[in-house]
């Protein structure tokens, strides 16, 4: 949590530091996104899921799984001033998994389920509000960096055999990234979530009510996003 606090503080102070540097001509930023500009975009991820990143299944711990995940996320943003925007993002993801002989615990050590060579499915949806600050790296404004804060609510369902485990999560996430304009009205971007704070809960007939708070600084390939944006 201490590392997370330091990163959040550094990002909040970044615009002031950059303005001070610009005034003293030590560092100059350029305009990547102009005030009044609207953006419609789509980000996507298609990847394999293994034991190392099974925690993506919303805090299902100890899960030894192999499978594939596909996720798509349309987004809309508005630039309320140069190099600063706010927006909404909607996301849907689905995975088909193959589970080995394991014991897993869901959200707490008190609930354990034994699995033996079973197939499972995972689906999720989310809606997120986010804010971005951009830093232009060159005068033409075709290349830039951005830092994004987003607050998201998601609902998920993990199906294991005949059982279905619903999960809900509220997450605050920090994700830096890079944007590149290939035309004046089209850009591509890549970002990765490196810090988050989340509250996850589950309420099912078989498992009862469970909740867990988590957070920290980490890198996970499943937190990476690649997208294309259209600017108006």
PDB file of C-alpha atoms in Angstrom:
ATOM      1  CA  UNK A   1       0.000   0.000   0.000  1.00  0.00           C
ATOM      2  CA  UNK A   2       2.924   2.340   0.676  1.00  0.00           C
ATOM      3  CA  UNK A   3       4.225   1.837  -2.868  1.00  0.00           C
ATOM      4  CA  UNK A   4       0.755   2.471  -4.277  1.00  0.00           C
ATOM      5  CA  UNK A   5       0.442   5.713  -2.319  1.00  0.00           C
ATOM      6  CA  UNK A   6       3.827   6.932  -3.571  1.00  0.00           C
ATOM      7  CA  UNK A   7       2.924   6.222  -7.212  1.00  0.00           C
ATOM      8  CA  UNK A   8      -0.461   7.960  -6.941  1.00  0.00           C
ATOM      9  CA  UNK A   9       1.148  11.006  -5.299  1.00  0.00           C
ATOM     10  CA  UNK A  10       3.820  11.201  -7.995  1.00  0.00           C
ATOM     11  CA  UNK A  11       1.237  11.101 -10.789  1.00  0.00           C
ATOM     12  CA  UNK A  12      -0.909  13.798  -9.157  1.00  0.00           C
ATOM     13  CA  UNK A  13       2.141  16.066  -8.902  1.00  0.00           C
ATOM     14  CA  UNK A  14       3.315  15.343 -12.449  1.00  0.00           C
ATOM     15  CA  UNK A  15       1.355  18.142 -14.238  1.00  0.00           C
ATOM     16  CA  UNK A  16       2.725  20.782 -11.832  1.00  0.00           C
ATOM     17  CA  UNK A  17       6.254  19.500 -12.257  1.00  0.00           C
ATOM     18  CA  UNK A  18       5.958  19.593 -16.037  1.00  0.00           C
ATOM     19  CA  UNK A  19       4.573  23.141 -16.025  1.00  0.00           C
ATOM     20  CA  UNK A  20       7.407  24.285 -13.798  1.00  0.00           C
ATOM     21  CA  UNK A  21       9.945  22.642 -16.067  1.00  0.00           C
ATOM     22  CA  UNK A  22       8.378  24.255 -19.132  1.00  0.00           C
ATOM     23  CA  UNK A  23       8.521  27.704 -17.557  1.00  0.00           C
ATOM     24  CA  UNK A  24      12.200  27.235 -16.921  1.00  0.00           C
ATOM     25  CA  UNK A  25      12.708  25.747 -20.448  1.00  0.00           C
ATOM     26  CA  UNK A  26      14.088  22.530 -18.994  1.00  0.00           C
ATOM     27  CA  UNK A  27      11.279  20.404 -20.373  1.00  0.00           C
ATOM     28  CA  UNK A  28       8.631  21.204 -22.964  1.00  0.00           C
ATOM     29  CA  UNK A  29       5.458  19.262 -23.678  1.00  0.00           C
ATOM     30  CA  UNK A  30       3.444  19.442 -26.876  1.00  0.00           C
ATOM     31  CA  UNK A  31      -0.257  19.125 -27.592  1.00  0.00           C
ATOM     32  CA  UNK A  32      -1.380  15.559 -28.272  1.00  0.00           C
ATOM     33  CA  UNK A  33      -5.104  16.102 -27.673  1.00  0.00           C
ATOM     34  CA  UNK A  34      -6.791  19.466 -28.279  1.00  0.00           C
ATOM     35  CA  UNK A  35      -9.501  21.025 -26.154  1.00  0.00           C
ATOM     36  CA  UNK A  36     -13.009  20.189 -27.412  1.00  0.00           C
ATOM     37  CA  UNK A  37     -11.918  16.991 -29.182  1.00  0.00           C
ATOM     38  CA  UNK A  38     -14.109  13.877 -29.016  1.00  0.00           C
ATOM     39  CA  UNK A  39     -12.673  10.372 -29.283  1.00  0.00           C
ATOM     40  CA  UNK A  40     -14.346   7.030 -29.987  1.00  0.00           C
ATOM     41  CA  UNK A  41     -12.128   4.014 -29.522  1.00  0.00           C
ATOM     42  CA  UNK A  42     -11.939   0.267 -29.144  1.00  0.00           C
ATOM     43  CA  UNK A  43      -9.344  -1.621 -27.120  1.00  0.00           C
ATOM     44  CA  UNK A  44      -8.909  -5.376 -27.170  1.00  0.00           C
ATOM     45  CA  UNK A  45      -6.955  -8.243 -25.686  1.00  0.00           C
ATOM     46  CA  UNK A  46      -6.625 -11.876 -26.790  1.00  0.00           C
ATOM     47  CA  UNK A  47      -4.247 -13.987 -24.739  1.00  0.00           C
ATOM     48  CA  UNK A  48      -3.651 -17.297 -23.036  1.00  0.00           C
ATOM     49  CA  UNK A  49      -4.363 -17.780 -19.332  1.00  0.00           C
ATOM     50  CA  UNK A  50      -2.001 -19.866 -17.223  1.00  0.00           C
ATOM     51  CA  UNK A  51      -1.382 -20.624 -13.576  1.00  0.00           C
ATOM     52  CA  UNK A  52       0.736 -17.496 -13.132  1.00  0.00           C
ATOM     53  CA  UNK A  53      -2.049 -15.079 -14.042  1.00  0.00           C
ATOM     54  CA  UNK A  54      -5.105 -16.985 -12.809  1.00  0.00           C
ATOM     55  CA  UNK A  55      -5.625 -14.274 -10.196  1.00  0.00           C
ATOM     56  CA  UNK A  56      -7.313 -12.350 -13.005  1.00  0.00           C
ATOM     57  CA  UNK A  57     -10.331 -14.516 -12.229  1.00  0.00           C
ATOM     58  CA  UNK A  58     -11.294 -11.930  -9.638  1.00  0.00           C
ATOM     59  CA  UNK A  59      -9.289 -13.155  -6.683  1.00  0.00           C
ATOM     60  CA  UNK A  60      -9.823 -16.879  -7.086  1.00  0.00           C
ATOM     61  CA  UNK A  61      -6.665 -18.052  -5.356  1.00  0.00           C
ATOM     62  CA  UNK A  62      -4.706 -21.238  -5.938  1.00  0.00           C
ATOM     63  CA  UNK A  63      -6.298 -21.960  -9.313  1.00  0.00           C
ATOM     64  CA  UNK A  64      -4.213 -23.997 -11.784  1.00  0.00           C
ATOM     65  CA  UNK A  65      -5.855 -23.190 -15.111  1.00  0.00           C
ATOM     66  CA  UNK A  66      -4.992 -23.154 -18.785  1.00  0.00           C
ATOM     67  CA  UNK A  67      -7.133 -21.456 -21.385  1.00  0.00           C
ATOM     68  CA  UNK A  68      -7.726 -18.488 -23.664  1.00  0.00           C
ATOM     69  CA  UNK A  69      -9.252 -15.099 -22.959  1.00  0.00           C
ATOM     70  CA  UNK A  70     -10.795 -12.550 -25.339  1.00  0.00           C
ATOM     71  CA  UNK A  71     -11.795  -9.068 -24.159  1.00  0.00           C
ATOM     72  CA  UNK A  72     -13.159  -6.044 -26.059  1.00  0.00           C
ATOM     73  CA  UNK A  73     -13.771  -2.565 -24.654  1.00  0.00           C
ATOM     74  CA  UNK A  74     -15.312   0.401 -26.521  1.00  0.00           C
ATOM     75  CA  UNK A  75     -14.694   3.847 -25.021  1.00  0.00           C
ATOM     76  CA  UNK A  76     -15.727   7.474 -25.523  1.00  0.00           C
ATOM     77  CA  UNK A  77     -13.771  10.520 -24.317  1.00  0.00           C
ATOM     78  CA  UNK A  78     -13.963  14.323 -24.353  1.00  0.00           C
ATOM     79  CA  UNK A  79     -10.990  16.685 -24.015  1.00  0.00           C
ATOM     80  CA  UNK A  80     -12.041  19.421 -21.604  1.00  0.00           C
ATOM     81  CA  UNK A  81      -8.668  21.148 -22.093  1.00  0.00           C
ATOM     82  CA  UNK A  82      -5.480  20.530 -24.044  1.00  0.00           C
ATOM     83  CA  UNK A  83      -3.868  17.201 -23.096  1.00  0.00           C
ATOM     84  CA  UNK A  84      -6.588  16.298 -20.585  1.00  0.00           C
ATOM     85  CA  UNK A  85      -9.723  14.214 -21.121  1.00  0.00           C
ATOM     86  CA  UNK A  86     -12.494  12.331 -19.341  1.00  0.00           C
ATOM     87  CA  UNK A  87     -14.397   9.342 -20.606  1.00  0.00           C
ATOM     88  CA  UNK A  88     -16.386   6.135 -20.193  1.00  0.00           C
ATOM     89  CA  UNK A  89     -15.306   2.612 -21.099  1.00  0.00           C
ATOM     90  CA  UNK A  90     -17.427  -0.536 -21.391  1.00  0.00           C
ATOM     91  CA  UNK A  91     -15.807  -3.956 -21.406  1.00  0.00           C
ATOM     92  CA  UNK A  92     -16.786  -7.571 -21.997  1.00  0.00           C
ATOM     93  CA  UNK A  93     -14.513 -10.585 -21.632  1.00  0.00           C
ATOM     94  CA  UNK A  94     -14.930 -14.353 -21.972  1.00  0.00           C
ATOM     95  CA  UNK A  95     -12.582 -17.244 -21.288  1.00  0.00           C
ATOM     96  CA  UNK A  96     -12.734 -21.023 -21.644  1.00  0.00           C
ATOM     97  CA  UNK A  97     -10.560 -22.823 -19.109  1.00  0.00           C
ATOM     98  CA  UNK A  98      -9.182 -26.269 -18.424  1.00  0.00           C
ATOM     99  CA  UNK A  99      -8.630 -26.965 -14.722  1.00  0.00           C
ATOM    100  CA  UNK A 100      -6.122 -29.482 -13.338  1.00  0.00           C
ATOM    101  CA  UNK A 101      -6.248 -31.427 -10.066  1.00  0.00           C
ATOM    102  CA  UNK A 102      -6.204 -28.575  -7.537  1.00  0.00           C
ATOM    103  CA  UNK A 103      -7.790 -27.221  -4.408  1.00  0.00           C
ATOM    104  CA  UNK A 104      -8.826 -23.580  -4.581  1.00  0.00           C
ATOM    105  CA  UNK A 105     -10.143 -21.065  -2.077  1.00  0.00           C
ATOM    106  CA  UNK A 106     -12.574 -18.347  -3.013  1.00  0.00           C
ATOM    107  CA  UNK A 107     -11.977 -14.970  -1.386  1.00  0.00           C
ATOM    108  CA  UNK A 108     -11.299 -16.513   2.011  1.00  0.00           C
ATOM    109  CA  UNK A 109      -9.453 -19.508   3.417  1.00  0.00           C
ATOM    110  CA  UNK A 110     -12.679 -20.815   4.953  1.00  0.00           C
ATOM    111  CA  UNK A 111     -14.181 -21.865   1.637  1.00  0.00           C
ATOM    112  CA  UNK A 112     -12.382 -24.589  -0.342  1.00  0.00           C
ATOM    113  CA  UNK A 113     -13.472 -26.480  -3.433  1.00  0.00           C
ATOM    114  CA  UNK A 114     -11.668 -29.539  -4.795  1.00  0.00           C
ATOM    115  CA  UNK A 115     -11.428 -29.834  -8.580  1.00  0.00           C
ATOM    116  CA  UNK A 116     -10.267 -32.763 -10.718  1.00  0.00           C
ATOM    117  CA  UNK A 117      -9.674 -32.266 -14.448  1.00  0.00           C
ATOM    118  CA  UNK A 118     -12.705 -30.106 -15.101  1.00  0.00           C
ATOM    119  CA  UNK A 119     -13.624 -27.551 -17.750  1.00  0.00           C
ATOM    120  CA  UNK A 120     -14.739 -24.108 -16.689  1.00  0.00           C
ATOM    121  CA  UNK A 121     -15.886 -20.847 -18.236  1.00  0.00           C
ATOM    122  CA  UNK A 122     -15.429 -17.263 -17.175  1.00  0.00           C
ATOM    123  CA  UNK A 123     -17.286 -14.159 -18.372  1.00  0.00           C
ATOM    124  CA  UNK A 124     -17.240 -10.581 -17.159  1.00  0.00           C
ATOM    125  CA  UNK A 125     -18.521  -7.133 -17.991  1.00  0.00           C
ATOM    126  CA  UNK A 126     -17.543  -3.753 -16.593  1.00  0.00           C
ATOM    127  CA  UNK A 127     -18.184  -0.036 -16.874  1.00  0.00           C
ATOM    128  CA  UNK A 128     -15.486   2.487 -15.964  1.00  0.00           C
ATOM    129  CA  UNK A 129     -15.109   6.256 -15.718  1.00  0.00           C
ATOM    130  CA  UNK A 130     -11.564   7.453 -16.376  1.00  0.00           C
ATOM    131  CA  UNK A 131      -9.393  10.561 -16.561  1.00  0.00           C
ATOM    132  CA  UNK A 132      -6.252  11.010 -18.660  1.00  0.00           C
ATOM    133  CA  UNK A 133      -3.363  13.480 -18.784  1.00  0.00           C
ATOM    134  CA  UNK A 134      -1.140  13.451 -21.883  1.00  0.00           C
ATOM    135  CA  UNK A 135       2.474  14.455 -22.453  1.00  0.00           C
ATOM    136  CA  UNK A 136       3.454  15.261 -26.042  1.00  0.00           C
ATOM    137  CA  UNK A 137       6.953  14.074 -26.947  1.00  0.00           C
ATOM    138  CA  UNK A 138       7.496  15.959 -30.211  1.00  0.00           C
ATOM    139  CA  UNK A 139       6.302  19.143 -31.910  1.00  0.00           C
ATOM    140  CA  UNK A 140       3.956  17.561 -34.466  1.00  0.00           C
ATOM    141  CA  UNK A 141       1.973  15.933 -31.633  1.00  0.00           C
ATOM    142  CA  UNK A 142       1.993  12.459 -33.190  1.00  0.00           C
ATOM    143  CA  UNK A 143       3.614  10.655 -30.240  1.00  0.00           C
ATOM    144  CA  UNK A 144       2.748  11.026 -26.580  1.00  0.00           C
ATOM    145  CA  UNK A 145       2.536   9.403 -23.184  1.00  0.00           C
ATOM    146  CA  UNK A 146      -0.487   9.386 -20.908  1.00  0.00           C
ATOM    147  CA  UNK A 147      -1.404   8.452 -17.364  1.00  0.00           C
ATOM    148  CA  UNK A 148      -4.917   7.192 -16.692  1.00  0.00           C
ATOM    149  CA  UNK A 149      -6.907   6.842 -13.498  1.00  0.00           C
ATOM    150  CA  UNK A 150     -10.071   4.782 -13.742  1.00  0.00           C
ATOM    151  CA  UNK A 151     -12.836   3.754 -11.379  1.00  0.00           C
ATOM    152  CA  UNK A 152     -14.630   0.619 -12.557  1.00  0.00           C
ATOM    153  CA  UNK A 153     -17.479  -1.620 -11.502  1.00  0.00           C
ATOM    154  CA  UNK A 154     -17.531  -5.153 -12.871  1.00  0.00           C
ATOM    155  CA  UNK A 155     -19.671  -8.241 -12.632  1.00  0.00           C
ATOM    156  CA  UNK A 156     -18.341 -11.714 -13.391  1.00  0.00           C
ATOM    157  CA  UNK A 157     -19.381 -15.337 -13.454  1.00  0.00           C
ATOM    158  CA  UNK A 158     -17.098 -18.320 -12.999  1.00  0.00           C
ATOM    159  CA  UNK A 159     -18.744 -21.573 -14.055  1.00  0.00           C
ATOM    160  CA  UNK A 160     -17.129 -24.746 -12.690  1.00  0.00           C
ATOM    161  CA  UNK A 161     -18.911 -27.980 -13.579  1.00  0.00           C
ATOM    162  CA  UNK A 162     -22.512 -27.538 -12.443  1.00  0.00           C
ATOM    163  CA  UNK A 163     -21.662 -24.638 -10.119  1.00  0.00           C
ATOM    164  CA  UNK A 164     -21.760 -20.933 -10.980  1.00  0.00           C
ATOM    165  CA  UNK A 165     -19.920 -18.407  -8.803  1.00  0.00           C
ATOM    166  CA  UNK A 166     -20.984 -14.747  -9.264  1.00  0.00           C
ATOM    167  CA  UNK A 167     -18.450 -12.051  -8.385  1.00  0.00           C
ATOM    168  CA  UNK A 168     -18.730  -8.255  -8.192  1.00  0.00           C
ATOM    169  CA  UNK A 169     -15.846  -5.828  -7.958  1.00  0.00           C
ATOM    170  CA  UNK A 170     -15.163  -2.102  -7.531  1.00  0.00           C
ATOM    171  CA  UNK A 171     -11.647  -1.121  -8.576  1.00  0.00           C
ATOM    172  CA  UNK A 172      -9.536   2.039  -8.694  1.00  0.00           C
ATOM    173  CA  UNK A 173      -6.652   1.568 -11.140  1.00  0.00           C
ATOM    174  CA  UNK A 174      -3.656   3.529 -12.433  1.00  0.00           C
ATOM    175  CA  UNK A 175      -2.508   2.746 -15.996  1.00  0.00           C
ATOM    176  CA  UNK A 176       0.235   4.551 -17.938  1.00  0.00           C
ATOM    177  CA  UNK A 177       0.461   4.202 -21.713  1.00  0.00           C
ATOM    178  CA  UNK A 178       1.674   5.498 -25.067  1.00  0.00           C
ATOM    179  CA  UNK A 179      -0.300   6.897 -28.020  1.00  0.00           C
ATOM    180  CA  UNK A 180       0.766   7.199 -31.680  1.00  0.00           C
ATOM    181  CA  UNK A 181      -1.145   9.026 -34.436  1.00  0.00           C
ATOM    182  CA  UNK A 182      -1.058   7.188 -37.766  1.00  0.00           C
ATOM    183  CA  UNK A 183      -3.362   9.809 -39.352  1.00  0.00           C
ATOM    184  CA  UNK A 184      -4.588  13.158 -38.055  1.00  0.00           C
ATOM    185  CA  UNK A 185      -7.891  11.536 -37.046  1.00  0.00           C
ATOM    186  CA  UNK A 186      -6.710   8.008 -36.118  1.00  0.00           C
ATOM    187  CA  UNK A 187      -4.406   6.944 -33.296  1.00  0.00           C
ATOM    188  CA  UNK A 188      -3.304   3.665 -31.765  1.00  0.00           C
ATOM    189  CA  UNK A 189      -2.416   3.149 -28.125  1.00  0.00           C
ATOM    190  CA  UNK A 190      -1.065   0.653 -25.619  1.00  0.00           C
ATOM    191  CA  UNK A 191      -1.412   0.771 -21.834  1.00  0.00           C
ATOM    192  CA  UNK A 192      -0.908  -1.411 -18.793  1.00  0.00           C
ATOM    193  CA  UNK A 193      -2.419  -1.258 -15.309  1.00  0.00           C
ATOM    194  CA  UNK A 194       0.376  -1.289 -12.747  1.00  0.00           C
ATOM    195  CA  UNK A 195      -1.397  -0.314  -9.515  1.00  0.00           C
ATOM    196  CA  UNK A 196      -4.902  -0.894  -8.214  1.00  0.00           C
ATOM    197  CA  UNK A 197      -7.130  -0.975  -5.162  1.00  0.00           C
ATOM    198  CA  UNK A 198     -10.167  -3.253  -5.285  1.00  0.00           C
ATOM    199  CA  UNK A 199     -13.130  -4.484  -3.267  1.00  0.00           C
ATOM    200  CA  UNK A 200     -14.529  -7.841  -4.422  1.00  0.00           C
ATOM    201  CA  UNK A 201     -17.647  -9.613  -3.165  1.00  0.00           C
ATOM    202  CA  UNK A 202     -19.535 -12.801  -3.936  1.00  0.00           C
ATOM    203  CA  UNK A 203     -23.052 -13.851  -2.989  1.00  0.00           C
ATOM    204  CA  UNK A 204     -24.238 -17.285  -4.079  1.00  0.00           C
ATOM    205  CA  UNK A 205     -26.582 -19.963  -2.764  1.00  0.00           C
ATOM    206  CA  UNK A 206     -23.782 -22.522  -2.392  1.00  0.00           C
ATOM    207  CA  UNK A 207     -21.025 -20.271  -1.062  1.00  0.00           C
ATOM    208  CA  UNK A 208     -22.861 -17.626   0.921  1.00  0.00           C
ATOM    209  CA  UNK A 209     -21.612 -14.040   1.126  1.00  0.00           C
ATOM    210  CA  UNK A 210     -17.906 -13.285   0.927  1.00  0.00           C
ATOM    211  CA  UNK A 211     -15.844 -10.127   0.451  1.00  0.00           C
ATOM    212  CA  UNK A 212     -12.210  -9.146   0.170  1.00  0.00           C
ATOM    213  CA  UNK A 213     -10.166  -5.934  -0.144  1.00  0.00           C
ATOM    214  CA  UNK A 214      -6.928  -6.017  -2.110  1.00  0.00           C
ATOM    215  CA  UNK A 215      -4.443  -3.617  -3.633  1.00  0.00           C
ATOM    216  CA  UNK A 216      -0.862  -3.090  -4.596  1.00  0.00           C
ATOM    217  CA  UNK A 217       1.660  -2.506  -7.348  1.00  0.00           C
ATOM    218  CA  UNK A 218       1.985  -5.343  -9.824  1.00  0.00           C
ATOM    219  CA  UNK A 219       2.416  -6.191 -13.501  1.00  0.00           C
ATOM    220  CA  UNK A 220       0.087  -8.661 -15.194  1.00  0.00           C
ATOM    221  CA  UNK A 221      -0.146  -9.283 -18.931  1.00  0.00           C
ATOM    222  CA  UNK A 222      -3.929  -9.421 -18.540  1.00  0.00           C
ATOM    223  CA  UNK A 223      -3.917  -5.755 -17.488  1.00  0.00           C
ATOM    224  CA  UNK A 224      -2.449  -4.761 -20.868  1.00  0.00           C
ATOM    225  CA  UNK A 225      -4.666  -3.101 -23.473  1.00  0.00           C
ATOM    226  CA  UNK A 226      -4.132  -2.313 -27.154  1.00  0.00           C
ATOM    227  CA  UNK A 227      -6.555  -0.079 -28.995  1.00  0.00           C
ATOM    228  CA  UNK A 228      -7.438   2.209 -31.871  1.00  0.00           C
ATOM    229  CA  UNK A 229      -9.098   5.628 -31.539  1.00  0.00           C
ATOM    230  CA  UNK A 230     -10.966   7.901 -33.961  1.00  0.00           C
ATOM    231  CA  UNK A 231     -10.814  11.647 -33.260  1.00  0.00           C
ATOM    232  CA  UNK A 232     -13.520  14.190 -34.095  1.00  0.00           C
TER     233      UNK A 232
END
